[in-house]
Amino acid sequence: MIVQSTYRRRWRIAAAWSVVALFVFPLYYWTTTAFKNARDIFDRPPTVWLFDPTLKNFEEVFGISLGFLRQQEVLPGGGNFYMAPRLWDSIVVAIGSTMLSVMIATFAAYALSRLAFRGRHLFVSWVLSTRMMPPVAVAIPLFFIYKDVGLLDSYSGIILIHAVMNLPLAVLLMKSFFDDIPKEIDESAIIDGASRWLIFRRVILPMAKGGIAATAVLCFIFSWTEFVFVLTLTQTGLKTVPVVSSSFVTSTGTAWGNMAALGAAAMVPAFIFILLVQKQLVRGLTLGSLKQ
Amino acid sequence: MSRNVSAATGQHALLVRHPGWLRLLLRPFSGDTPFPWLAPLIAMLLLFTIYPLIYNIWLSFHEYAPFRRQLEFVGLDNWRTLWQDTRFWGSLGVTFTYFFIVLSVQVALGMAIALLLDSDEPGFGLLRALLTLTLVVPPAITGMMFLLMQDPEFGVITYILESIGLLDGTRPILSTSSTALIGVMLADIWQWTPFMVLIFLAGLRSLPPEPFEAAMLDGASPFQIFRRITLPLMSKVIAVAVLIRGIDVFRMFDYVFVMTSGGPGTSTYVLSLYAWQQTFSFVKWGYGATISLVSLTIILIIANLFIKLAKVRW
């Protein structure tokens, strides 16, 4: 924007890097904990930079031997933590609910962006207000409702509620992306005799591809990291990673290494996704408020 | 009429002929009525938010009788209990303390960092990407992470605070009632300040350059420019960020659940946790529903007031 003195520029760069380093440090510490053996985890002063790396924690948590990478036996007792099915649960739930909510939200957002009707603003406020319900306020009655209809412990039950949880934000996000597409395009297509559906499919959808991807990523991450609904609406049948990881706290102590291994592994897919659509996502998250 | 004609001549790339059954299916989507487009959303929201809400209201007039193993109508008992329940009022206080502190720290810190990172220097793209990392961590795991780092024995935060003399070793952060809430806030602030930064950065990047150039020519100080130009221009972005985040901060559950479960004493008991515990630990289904209803009412009022006052428009 403006030419600043080199001196101030250097300070700014240094400050920026240190602030970000401060935010990344907990992640670094957590991820390295996953590679530490108990001696280093419980050391005082805390081991930060130099430690003896081990894959033991991952081997125990995922119930596989990574011996081909490093000579080591899988410890007995690790069997409780076999994680592959839990990861699978997380994946099914996150992908299922993402697809559902993106589909519904895209449809609704099109109407909210393009069709003029009375009470549109009121409708948007209502959609947003459904997000204000504390998860607990939904989870309590839902527990009883699910029990009655047999949805407890089922993929569909969790997928449905995760989709609903993401709908308000997804609708607003998609609406802001649609609003960015000039209305004139629709209008000229209408004059040419195209129907709303055709415009939606042939014009709007292709132009909003990036926005849809960003919305999908956000929904995926919220579902991937959600805690309360999975905690209350499942018993033994399925468990996603955040809920399982909290169960590593036992009466005999906390399995920090295992927990860190699981946690670190669980962040990888979400991080890859968010990096892919970061620019779109950030722009969309302002929900159209960038327009002055 | 004209639609049919041009469809028949097929002159425009946009015009496709669908098979008859599909045309019948798509007919509701061809006109300007919004209902077909909104129907799935409305159905989902009715089923999963309005129905539970009504169920909750119904439940708040009932209570589970453990001996008879059934729900019984208790009238206004739950509401009366709530009125006299000091733990409820305490948890309301904790919720509000948490809400105001966390939200204002996140806005202030978020803005400061956004201003710092609003630059085209090489490497700043990487910095922004690194900041996004915190968003993909499940909050429950963030809670664990800060639990580990604040452990009185081997936590790295504890160690640093002790070595600079801010902590005296006899008072573990999370199990001392005066500091436990701060310990929990730390996790929330760490996780969501970057979220604010990203939103604010998007806003800052979209600001028109003219007002800044004019102010610069007039010799305004950086602070004046921020106060008089940046802040007013950013007000809409800030409002949206506060709204989205505020809703979530008020409903916070994950961090306290894994980090302190409300303790020590009741110093970190937020409303969500209190409602959850009454329902699932103490089997007070009706009472839990009552608390969560109150929580919902409060956030609805605050949010709608905010939307009105800040003139947020969708």
Coordinates of C-alpha atoms in Angstrom, one line a residue:
Chain A
M1 CA 0.0 0.0 0.0
I2 CA 2.6 2.5 1.0
V3 CA 6.3 2.5 1.0
Q4 CA 7.5 2.1 4.6
S5 CA 11.0 2.4 5.8
T6 CA 13.0 -0.8 5.7
Y7 CA 13.4 -0.7 9.4
R8 CA 9.7 -0.8 10.1
R9 CA 9.2 -3.4 7.4
R10 CA 11.7 -5.7 9.1
W11 CA 10.0 -5.3 12.4
R12 CA 6.7 -6.1 10.9
I13 CA 7.9 -9.3 9.2
A14 CA 9.5 -10.4 12.5
A15 CA 6.4 -9.7 14.5
A16 CA 4.2 -11.5 11.9
W17 CA 6.4 -14.6 12.0
S18 CA 6.6 -14.7 15.8
V19 CA 2.8 -14.3 16.2
V20 CA 2.1 -17.1 13.8
A21 CA 4.8 -19.2 15.5
L22 CA 3.0 -18.7 18.8
F23 CA -0.2 -20.0 17.3
V24 CA 1.5 -23.0 15.6
F25 CA 3.5 -24.0 18.7
P26 CA 0.7 -25.9 20.4
L27 CA 0.3 -27.9 17.2
Y28 CA 4.0 -28.6 17.0
Y29 CA 4.0 -29.6 20.6
W30 CA 1.0 -31.9 20.2
T31 CA 2.3 -33.5 17.0
T32 CA 5.7 -34.2 18.5
T33 CA 4.1 -35.6 21.5
A34 CA 2.7 -38.3 19.2
F35 CA 6.2 -39.3 18.4
K36 CA 7.5 -39.3 22.0
N37 CA 7.8 -42.2 24.3
A38 CA 6.4 -41.8 27.8
R39 CA 9.7 -40.8 29.3
D40 CA 9.8 -37.7 27.1
I41 CA 6.2 -36.8 27.5
F42 CA 6.3 -36.8 31.3
D43 CA 9.7 -35.1 31.5
R44 CA 10.2 -31.9 33.4
P45 CA 11.2 -29.4 32.1
P46 CA 9.1 -30.4 29.1
T47 CA 10.9 -31.9 26.1
V48 CA 10.3 -29.5 23.2
W49 CA 13.1 -29.9 20.6
L50 CA 15.2 -32.9 21.3
F51 CA 13.6 -36.3 21.9
D52 CA 13.9 -39.9 20.9
P53 CA 11.3 -40.3 18.1
T54 CA 9.1 -43.4 18.2
L55 CA 6.2 -44.7 16.2
K56 CA 4.9 -46.7 19.1
N57 CA 1.9 -44.4 19.7
F58 CA 0.7 -44.7 16.2
E59 CA 1.2 -48.5 16.2
E60 CA -1.0 -48.8 19.3
V61 CA -3.7 -46.5 18.2
F62 CA -4.1 -47.8 14.7
G63 CA -3.5 -51.4 15.7
I64 CA -0.9 -51.9 13.0
S65 CA 2.8 -52.6 13.1
L66 CA 4.9 -50.0 11.5
G67 CA 7.9 -52.2 12.1
F68 CA 9.0 -51.9 8.6
L69 CA 9.8 -48.3 9.3
R70 CA 11.5 -49.0 12.6
Q71 CA 12.3 -52.1 14.5
Q72 CA 9.8 -52.2 17.3
E73 CA 7.2 -54.6 18.7
V74 CA 3.6 -53.5 19.2
L75 CA 3.0 -53.3 22.9
P76 CA 0.3 -55.5 24.4
G77 CA -2.8 -53.5 25.6
G78 CA -2.8 -51.4 22.5
G79 CA -5.6 -53.5 21.2
N80 CA -8.2 -51.4 23.0
F81 CA -7.4 -48.5 20.8
Y82 CA -7.8 -50.0 17.4
M83 CA -8.7 -47.0 15.4
A84 CA -9.3 -48.0 11.8
P85 CA -13.1 -48.5 12.3
R86 CA -13.4 -45.2 14.2
L87 CA -11.6 -43.4 11.4
W88 CA -14.0 -45.0 9.0
D89 CA -17.0 -43.8 11.1
S90 CA -15.6 -40.3 10.9
I91 CA -15.1 -40.4 7.2
V92 CA -18.6 -41.8 6.5
V93 CA -20.3 -39.3 8.7
A94 CA -18.4 -36.3 7.5
I95 CA -18.7 -37.1 3.8
G96 CA -22.4 -38.1 4.1
S97 CA -23.4 -35.0 6.0
T98 CA -21.4 -32.8 3.8
M99 CA -23.0 -34.0 0.6
L100 CA -26.5 -33.7 2.2
S101 CA -26.1 -30.2 3.5
V102 CA -24.3 -28.8 0.5
M103 CA -27.1 -30.2 -1.8
I104 CA -29.9 -28.7 0.3
A105 CA -28.0 -25.5 1.0
T106 CA -27.2 -24.9 -2.7
F107 CA -30.9 -25.3 -3.7
A108 CA -32.1 -23.0 -0.9
A109 CA -29.4 -20.4 -1.5
Y110 CA -30.3 -20.1 -5.2
A111 CA -33.8 -19.1 -4.3
L112 CA -32.6 -16.8 -1.6
S113 CA -30.2 -15.1 -3.9
R114 CA -32.3 -14.9 -7.1
L115 CA -36.0 -15.2 -6.4
A116 CA -37.7 -12.2 -4.9
F117 CA -40.4 -13.1 -2.5
R118 CA -42.0 -11.6 0.6
G119 CA -40.3 -12.3 3.9
R120 CA -37.0 -13.3 2.4
H121 CA -35.0 -11.5 5.0
L122 CA -37.1 -12.9 7.7
F123 CA -36.6 -16.4 6.3
V124 CA -32.8 -15.9 6.3
S125 CA -32.9 -14.7 9.9
W126 CA -35.0 -17.8 10.8
V127 CA -32.4 -20.1 9.1
L128 CA -29.6 -18.4 11.0
S129 CA -31.5 -18.5 14.3
T130 CA -31.7 -22.3 14.1
R131 CA -27.9 -22.2 14.5
M132 CA -28.3 -20.5 17.8
M133 CA -29.8 -23.5 19.4
P134 CA -27.2 -24.9 21.8
P135 CA -26.2 -28.4 20.6
V136 CA -27.2 -29.6 24.0
A137 CA -30.7 -28.2 23.5
V138 CA -31.0 -30.2 20.3
A139 CA -29.2 -33.3 21.6
I140 CA -31.4 -33.9 24.6
P141 CA -34.7 -34.2 22.8
L142 CA -33.1 -35.8 19.8
F143 CA -31.8 -38.5 22.1
F144 CA -35.3 -39.5 23.0
I145 CA -36.6 -39.1 19.5
Y146 CA -33.8 -41.2 18.0
K147 CA -34.4 -43.8 20.7
D148 CA -38.0 -44.1 19.6
V149 CA -37.4 -44.3 15.9
G150 CA -34.2 -46.4 16.2
L151 CA -31.7 -44.0 14.9
L152 CA -29.4 -44.1 17.9
D153 CA -26.0 -45.5 17.0
S154 CA -26.7 -45.2 13.3
Y155 CA -24.8 -43.5 10.5
S156 CA -28.0 -42.0 9.2
G157 CA -28.9 -40.4 12.5
I158 CA -25.5 -38.7 12.9
I159 CA -25.3 -37.8 9.2
L160 CA -28.7 -36.1 9.4
I161 CA -28.0 -34.0 12.5
H162 CA -24.6 -33.0 11.3
A163 CA -26.1 -31.9 8.0
V164 CA -28.7 -29.9 9.9
M165 CA -26.1 -28.4 12.1
N166 CA -24.2 -27.1 9.0
L167 CA -27.2 -25.9 7.1
P168 CA -27.5 -22.3 8.3
L169 CA -23.9 -21.4 7.7
A170 CA -23.8 -23.4 4.4
V171 CA -26.9 -21.6 3.2
L172 CA -25.5 -18.1 4.0
L173 CA -22.2 -19.1 2.5
M174 CA -23.7 -20.4 -0.7
K175 CA -25.9 -17.3 -0.9
S176 CA -22.9 -15.0 -0.7
F177 CA -21.3 -16.9 -3.5
F178 CA -24.4 -16.8 -5.7
D179 CA -24.8 -13.0 -4.9
D180 CA -21.3 -12.5 -6.4
I181 CA -22.5 -13.8 -9.8
P182 CA -24.0 -10.9 -11.7
K183 CA -27.8 -11.0 -12.0
E184 CA -27.6 -9.8 -15.6
I185 CA -26.5 -13.2 -16.6
D186 CA -29.7 -14.7 -15.3
E187 CA -31.8 -12.0 -16.9
S188 CA -30.4 -12.4 -20.3
A189 CA -30.9 -16.2 -20.1
I190 CA -34.5 -15.7 -19.0
I191 CA -35.1 -13.4 -22.0
D192 CA -33.6 -16.2 -24.2
G193 CA -36.3 -18.4 -22.7
A194 CA -34.4 -20.5 -20.3
S195 CA -36.2 -21.8 -17.2
R196 CA -34.9 -21.3 -13.7
W197 CA -33.8 -24.9 -13.5
L198 CA -31.7 -24.6 -16.6
I199 CA -30.1 -21.4 -15.4
F200 CA -29.3 -23.0 -12.1
R201 CA -27.7 -26.0 -13.7
R202 CA -26.1 -24.6 -16.7
V203 CA -25.1 -21.1 -15.5
I204 CA -25.1 -20.7 -11.8
L205 CA -23.7 -24.1 -10.7
P206 CA -20.7 -24.0 -13.0
M207 CA -19.9 -20.4 -12.0
A208 CA -20.2 -21.2 -8.3
K209 CA -18.0 -24.3 -8.4
G210 CA -15.4 -22.8 -6.2
G211 CA -17.9 -21.6 -3.7
I212 CA -19.5 -25.0 -3.5
A213 CA -16.1 -26.6 -2.8
A214 CA -15.5 -24.1 -0.1
T215 CA -18.8 -24.7 1.5
A216 CA -18.3 -28.5 1.3
V217 CA -14.9 -28.2 3.0
L218 CA -16.4 -26.1 5.8
C219 CA -19.2 -28.6 6.4
F220 CA -16.7 -31.4 6.3
I221 CA -14.5 -29.9 8.9
F222 CA -17.4 -29.0 11.2
S223 CA -18.7 -32.5 11.0
W224 CA -15.2 -34.1 11.3
T225 CA -14.6 -32.1 14.5
E226 CA -18.1 -32.2 16.0
F227 CA -18.4 -33.6 19.5
V228 CA -21.7 -33.2 21.4
F229 CA -24.0 -35.0 18.9
V230 CA -21.8 -38.0 18.5
L231 CA -21.2 -38.1 22.3
T232 CA -24.9 -38.2 23.1
L233 CA -26.5 -39.9 20.1
T234 CA -24.2 -42.9 19.9
Q235 CA -23.5 -45.6 22.5
T236 CA -21.2 -48.3 21.1
G237 CA -22.2 -48.6 17.5
L238 CA -20.2 -45.8 16.0
K239 CA -17.8 -43.2 17.4
T240 CA -16.0 -40.5 15.6
V241 CA -12.4 -39.5 16.3
P242 CA -13.0 -36.5 18.7
V243 CA -15.2 -38.5 20.9
V244 CA -12.9 -41.5 20.9
S245 CA -9.9 -39.4 21.7
S246 CA -11.6 -38.0 24.8
S247 CA -11.9 -41.5 26.1
F248 CA -8.2 -41.8 26.3
V249 CA -8.5 -40.2 29.8
T250 CA -8.7 -43.2 32.1
S251 CA -8.7 -43.7 35.8
T252 CA -5.1 -44.8 35.6
G253 CA -4.0 -41.7 33.8
T254 CA -4.1 -40.2 30.3
A255 CA -2.6 -42.0 27.3
W256 CA -1.2 -38.7 26.0
G257 CA 1.0 -40.3 23.4
N258 CA -1.8 -42.4 21.9
M259 CA -4.2 -39.4 22.1
A260 CA -1.8 -37.2 20.4
A261 CA -1.1 -39.7 17.6
L262 CA -4.8 -40.1 16.9
G263 CA -5.4 -36.3 17.1
A264 CA -2.5 -35.5 14.8
A265 CA -3.6 -38.1 12.3
A266 CA -7.2 -36.8 12.4
M267 CA -6.1 -33.3 11.4
V268 CA -4.3 -34.3 8.2
P269 CA -7.3 -34.8 5.9
A270 CA -9.1 -31.7 7.2
F271 CA -6.0 -29.6 6.7
I272 CA -5.4 -30.7 3.2
F273 CA -9.0 -29.9 2.3
I274 CA -8.9 -26.4 3.9
L275 CA -5.7 -25.6 2.1
L276 CA -7.2 -26.4 -1.2
V277 CA -10.0 -23.9 -0.9
Q278 CA -8.6 -21.5 1.5
K279 CA -9.0 -18.4 -0.6
Q280 CA -12.6 -19.1 -1.5
L281 CA -13.5 -20.0 2.0
V282 CA -12.1 -16.9 3.5
R283 CA -13.8 -14.6 1.1
G284 CA -17.1 -16.5 1.5
L285 CA -16.9 -16.5 5.3
T286 CA -17.6 -12.8 5.4
L287 CA -21.0 -13.8 4.1
G288 CA -21.4 -11.0 1.6
S289 CA -20.5 -8.3 4.1
L290 CA -17.6 -7.2 1.9
K291 CA -20.0 -5.4 -0.4
Q292 CA -20.0 -1.9 0.8
Chain B
M1 CA -45.4 -19.3 -25.3
S2 CA -42.1 -17.7 -26.4
R3 CA -40.3 -20.2 -24.2
N4 CA -41.8 -23.1 -26.1
V5 CA -41.0 -21.6 -29.4
S6 CA -37.4 -21.1 -28.7
A7 CA -37.1 -24.5 -27.0
A8 CA -38.4 -26.0 -30.2
T9 CA -36.0 -24.2 -32.5
G10 CA -33.2 -25.0 -30.0
Q11 CA -31.3 -21.9 -30.9
H12 CA -29.8 -21.2 -27.5
A13 CA -27.1 -23.3 -25.9
L14 CA -29.1 -23.1 -22.7
L15 CA -32.1 -25.0 -24.0
V16 CA -32.0 -28.7 -23.6
R17 CA -34.9 -31.1 -24.0
H18 CA -35.4 -33.3 -21.1
P19 CA -37.4 -36.5 -21.3
G20 CA -41.0 -36.1 -20.3
W21 CA -40.8 -37.6 -16.8
L22 CA -37.9 -35.4 -15.9
R23 CA -39.7 -32.3 -17.2
L24 CA -42.6 -33.1 -15.0
L25 CA -40.3 -33.5 -12.1
L26 CA -38.5 -30.2 -12.8
R27 CA -41.6 -28.2 -13.5
P28 CA -41.8 -26.8 -10.0
F29 CA -38.3 -25.5 -10.4
S30 CA -38.9 -23.7 -13.7
G31 CA -40.9 -20.7 -12.4
D32 CA -40.2 -18.0 -9.9
T33 CA -41.8 -19.7 -6.9
P34 CA -39.2 -20.1 -4.2
F35 CA -40.9 -22.9 -2.4
P36 CA -39.6 -25.9 -4.3
W37 CA -36.1 -24.7 -3.8
L38 CA -36.5 -24.1 -0.1
A39 CA -38.6 -27.1 0.6
P40 CA -35.8 -29.5 1.6
L41 CA -34.2 -26.9 3.9
I42 CA -37.5 -26.1 5.5
A43 CA -38.3 -29.8 6.0
M44 CA -34.9 -30.5 7.6
L45 CA -35.0 -27.5 9.9
L46 CA -38.6 -28.2 11.0
L47 CA -37.7 -31.8 11.7
F48 CA -34.4 -31.2 13.5
T49 CA -34.8 -27.9 15.2
I50 CA -38.4 -26.9 15.5
Y51 CA -39.6 -30.4 16.5
P52 CA -36.8 -30.8 19.1
L53 CA -37.6 -27.3 20.4
I54 CA -41.3 -28.2 20.9
Y55 CA -40.2 -31.5 22.5
N56 CA -37.9 -29.5 24.8
I57 CA -40.7 -27.2 25.8
W58 CA -42.9 -30.2 26.5
L59 CA -40.1 -31.9 28.4
S60 CA -39.6 -28.8 30.6
F61 CA -43.0 -29.4 32.1
H62 CA -42.2 -33.0 32.8
E63 CA -39.7 -34.9 34.9
Y64 CA -38.3 -38.4 34.8
A65 CA -39.3 -40.4 37.8
P66 CA -36.5 -42.9 38.3
F67 CA -38.5 -45.3 40.5
R68 CA -41.5 -45.5 38.3
R69 CA -39.3 -45.3 35.2
Q70 CA -41.5 -42.8 33.4
L71 CA -42.0 -39.2 32.6
E72 CA -44.4 -37.4 34.8
F73 CA -46.1 -34.1 34.4
V74 CA -44.8 -31.7 37.0
G75 CA -46.2 -28.4 35.8
L76 CA -44.0 -25.4 36.5
D77 CA -41.8 -27.3 39.0
N78 CA -38.7 -27.2 36.7
W79 CA -39.1 -23.5 36.2
R80 CA -39.5 -22.9 39.9
T81 CA -36.4 -24.9 40.6
L82 CA -34.5 -23.0 38.0
W83 CA -35.4 -19.7 39.6
Q84 CA -34.0 -20.8 43.0
D85 CA -31.1 -22.8 41.7
T86 CA -27.9 -20.9 42.6
R87 CA -25.9 -23.3 40.5
F88 CA -27.9 -22.2 37.5
W89 CA -27.4 -18.5 38.2
G90 CA -23.7 -19.2 38.8
S91 CA -23.4 -21.0 35.5
L92 CA -25.2 -18.1 33.8
G93 CA -22.6 -15.8 35.2
V94 CA -19.7 -18.1 34.1
T95 CA -21.3 -18.3 30.6
F96 CA -21.5 -14.5 30.3
T97 CA -18.0 -13.9 31.7
Y98 CA -16.6 -16.4 29.2
F99 CA -18.7 -15.0 26.4
F100 CA -17.6 -11.4 26.8
I101 CA -14.0 -12.0 27.5
V102 CA -13.4 -14.6 24.8
L103 CA -15.3 -12.7 22.2
S104 CA -13.6 -9.3 22.9
V105 CA -10.2 -10.9 23.0
Q106 CA -10.8 -12.7 19.8
V107 CA -12.0 -9.5 18.0
A108 CA -9.2 -7.3 19.3
L109 CA -6.5 -9.8 18.9
G110 CA -7.9 -10.9 15.5
M111 CA -7.9 -7.4 14.3
A112 CA -4.4 -6.7 15.5
I113 CA -3.0 -9.8 13.8
A114 CA -5.0 -9.1 10.6
L115 CA -3.5 -5.6 10.4
L116 CA -0.1 -7.1 11.0
L117 CA -0.6 -9.8 8.3
D118 CA -2.2 -7.5 5.7
S119 CA 0.8 -7.2 3.5
D120 CA 2.1 -8.5 0.2
E121 CA 5.5 -9.4 1.5
P122 CA 6.8 -12.7 0.4
G123 CA 6.0 -15.4 2.9
F124 CA 2.8 -13.8 4.2
G125 CA 0.6 -16.2 2.2
L126 CA 2.4 -19.1 4.0
L127 CA 1.7 -17.3 7.3
R128 CA -2.0 -17.1 6.6
A129 CA -2.0 -20.8 5.6
L130 CA -0.3 -21.7 8.8
L131 CA -2.8 -19.8 10.8
T132 CA -5.7 -21.8 9.2
L133 CA -4.1 -24.9 10.8
T134 CA -5.8 -24.2 14.1
L135 CA -9.3 -24.4 12.5
V136 CA -9.1 -28.0 11.6
V137 CA -8.3 -29.3 15.1
P138 CA -11.4 -30.8 16.6
P139 CA -12.3 -28.6 19.7
A140 CA -12.3 -31.7 21.9
I141 CA -8.7 -32.4 20.9
T142 CA -7.8 -28.7 21.3
G143 CA -9.1 -29.1 24.9
M144 CA -6.8 -32.1 25.4
M145 CA -3.9 -30.2 23.9
F146 CA -4.3 -27.4 26.3
L147 CA -4.9 -29.9 29.1
L148 CA -1.5 -31.4 28.4
M149 CA 0.2 -28.1 28.0
Q150 CA -1.3 -26.8 31.3
D151 CA -0.5 -29.9 33.3
P152 CA 0.9 -28.9 36.7
E153 CA 3.6 -31.5 36.4
F154 CA 4.9 -31.5 32.9
G155 CA 2.9 -29.0 31.0
V156 CA 4.9 -26.6 28.8
I157 CA 2.7 -23.6 29.5
T158 CA 2.9 -24.2 33.2
Y159 CA 6.7 -24.5 32.9
I160 CA 7.0 -21.2 31.0
L161 CA 4.7 -19.3 33.4
E162 CA 6.6 -20.7 36.3
S163 CA 10.0 -19.9 35.0
I164 CA 9.0 -16.2 34.4
G165 CA 7.5 -16.1 37.8
L166 CA 3.8 -15.7 36.9
L167 CA 2.8 -19.0 38.5
D168 CA 4.1 -20.4 41.7
G169 CA 3.8 -24.1 41.2
T170 CA 1.4 -24.6 44.1
R171 CA -1.6 -23.6 42.0
P172 CA -2.3 -25.6 38.9
I173 CA -4.0 -23.5 36.3
L174 CA -7.0 -25.7 35.6
S175 CA -7.6 -26.9 39.1
T176 CA -7.5 -23.5 40.8
S177 CA -10.9 -21.9 40.7
S178 CA -9.6 -18.4 40.0
T179 CA -7.6 -19.4 37.0
A180 CA -9.5 -22.5 35.6
L181 CA -11.8 -20.4 33.3
I182 CA -8.8 -18.5 32.0
G183 CA -7.2 -21.9 31.2
V184 CA -10.3 -22.9 29.2
M185 CA -10.5 -19.5 27.5
L186 CA -6.9 -20.0 26.3
A187 CA -8.0 -23.0 24.2
D188 CA -10.9 -21.1 22.7
I189 CA -8.8 -18.0 22.0
W190 CA -6.1 -20.1 20.4
Q191 CA -8.4 -22.0 18.2
W192 CA -10.7 -19.2 17.0
T193 CA -8.6 -16.0 16.9
P194 CA -7.1 -17.2 13.5
F195 CA -10.7 -17.6 12.3
M196 CA -11.3 -13.9 13.1
V197 CA -8.0 -13.0 11.5
L198 CA -8.9 -14.7 8.2
I199 CA -12.3 -13.0 8.1
F200 CA -10.8 -9.6 8.9
L201 CA -8.0 -10.1 6.4
A202 CA -10.6 -10.7 3.7
G203 CA -12.3 -7.5 4.7
L204 CA -9.1 -5.4 4.9
R205 CA -8.1 -6.7 1.4
S206 CA -11.3 -5.5 -0.1
L207 CA -11.2 -2.0 1.2
P208 CA -11.0 0.8 -1.4
P209 CA -7.5 2.5 -1.4
E210 CA -8.8 6.1 -2.0
P211 CA -9.7 7.0 1.6
F212 CA -6.4 5.8 2.9
E213 CA -4.4 7.8 0.3
A214 CA -6.4 10.9 1.1
A215 CA -5.8 10.5 4.8
M216 CA -2.1 9.8 4.2
L217 CA -1.8 13.1 2.2
D218 CA -3.5 14.9 5.0
G219 CA -0.8 13.5 7.3
A220 CA -3.0 11.4 9.5
S221 CA -1.3 9.1 12.0
P222 CA -1.6 5.3 11.6
F223 CA -3.9 5.2 14.7
Q224 CA -6.1 8.0 13.3
I225 CA -6.4 6.2 10.0
F226 CA -7.4 3.0 11.8
R227 CA -9.9 4.8 14.0
R228 CA -11.5 7.0 11.4
I229 CA -11.2 5.0 8.2
T230 CA -10.4 1.3 8.7
L231 CA -12.8 0.6 11.6
P232 CA -15.9 2.3 10.0
L233 CA -15.3 0.6 6.7
M234 CA -14.8 -2.7 8.4
S235 CA -17.9 -2.5 10.6
K236 CA -20.0 -4.9 8.6
V237 CA -17.3 -7.5 8.4
I238 CA -16.7 -7.2 12.1
A239 CA -20.4 -7.5 12.8
V240 CA -20.7 -10.7 10.8
A241 CA -17.6 -12.2 12.5
V242 CA -18.9 -11.3 16.0
L243 CA -22.3 -12.8 15.2
I244 CA -21.0 -16.1 13.9
R245 CA -18.5 -16.4 16.6
G246 CA -20.7 -15.1 19.4
I247 CA -23.3 -17.8 18.8
D248 CA -20.7 -20.4 19.1
V249 CA -18.9 -18.9 22.1
F250 CA -22.2 -18.8 24.0
R251 CA -22.9 -22.4 23.3
M252 CA -19.4 -23.6 24.1
F253 CA -19.3 -27.1 25.5
D254 CA -16.4 -29.1 24.2
Y255 CA -13.6 -27.3 25.9
V256 CA -15.1 -27.4 29.4
F257 CA -16.3 -31.0 28.9
V258 CA -12.8 -32.3 28.2
M259 CA -10.7 -29.9 30.2
T260 CA -12.4 -29.3 33.6
S261 CA -16.0 -30.8 33.4
G262 CA -17.1 -27.6 35.2
G263 CA -14.7 -27.7 38.0
P264 CA -13.0 -26.9 40.3
G265 CA -16.2 -26.3 42.2
T266 CA -18.4 -24.6 39.7
S267 CA -15.9 -22.1 38.4
T268 CA -16.1 -23.3 34.8
Y269 CA -19.7 -24.5 34.7
V270 CA -21.2 -23.1 31.5
L271 CA -24.9 -23.4 30.7
S272 CA -24.4 -26.0 28.0
L273 CA -22.4 -28.2 30.4
Y274 CA -24.9 -27.8 33.2
A275 CA -27.8 -28.7 31.0
W276 CA -26.0 -31.7 29.7
Q277 CA -25.0 -32.9 33.1
Q278 CA -28.5 -32.6 34.5
T279 CA -29.8 -34.6 31.7
F280 CA -27.3 -37.3 31.2
S281 CA -25.5 -37.6 34.5
F282 CA -28.3 -36.8 36.9
V283 CA -31.2 -38.2 34.7
K284 CA -33.1 -34.9 35.2
W285 CA -34.4 -34.9 31.7
G286 CA -37.0 -32.2 32.3
Y287 CA -34.7 -29.9 34.1
G288 CA -31.9 -30.3 31.6
A289 CA -34.4 -29.3 28.9
T290 CA -35.5 -26.3 30.9
I291 CA -31.9 -25.0 31.2
S292 CA -31.2 -25.5 27.5
L293 CA -34.4 -23.6 26.7
V294 CA -33.3 -20.7 28.8
S295 CA -29.9 -20.8 27.1
L296 CA -31.5 -20.7 23.7
T297 CA -33.8 -17.8 24.6
I298 CA -30.9 -15.7 25.8
I299 CA -28.8 -16.2 22.7
L300 CA -31.8 -15.6 20.5
I301 CA -32.5 -12.3 22.2
I302 CA -28.8 -11.2 22.2
A303 CA -28.3 -12.2 18.6
N304 CA -31.4 -10.5 17.3
L305 CA -30.7 -7.3 19.2
F306 CA -27.2 -7.4 17.7
I307 CA -28.5 -8.0 14.2
K308 CA -30.8 -5.0 14.6
L309 CA -28.2 -2.7 16.2
A310 CA -25.4 -3.6 13.9
K311 CA -27.7 -3.6 10.9
V312 CA -26.5 -6.9 9.6
R313 CA -28.3 -7.6 6.3
W314 CA -28.2 -10.8 4.4

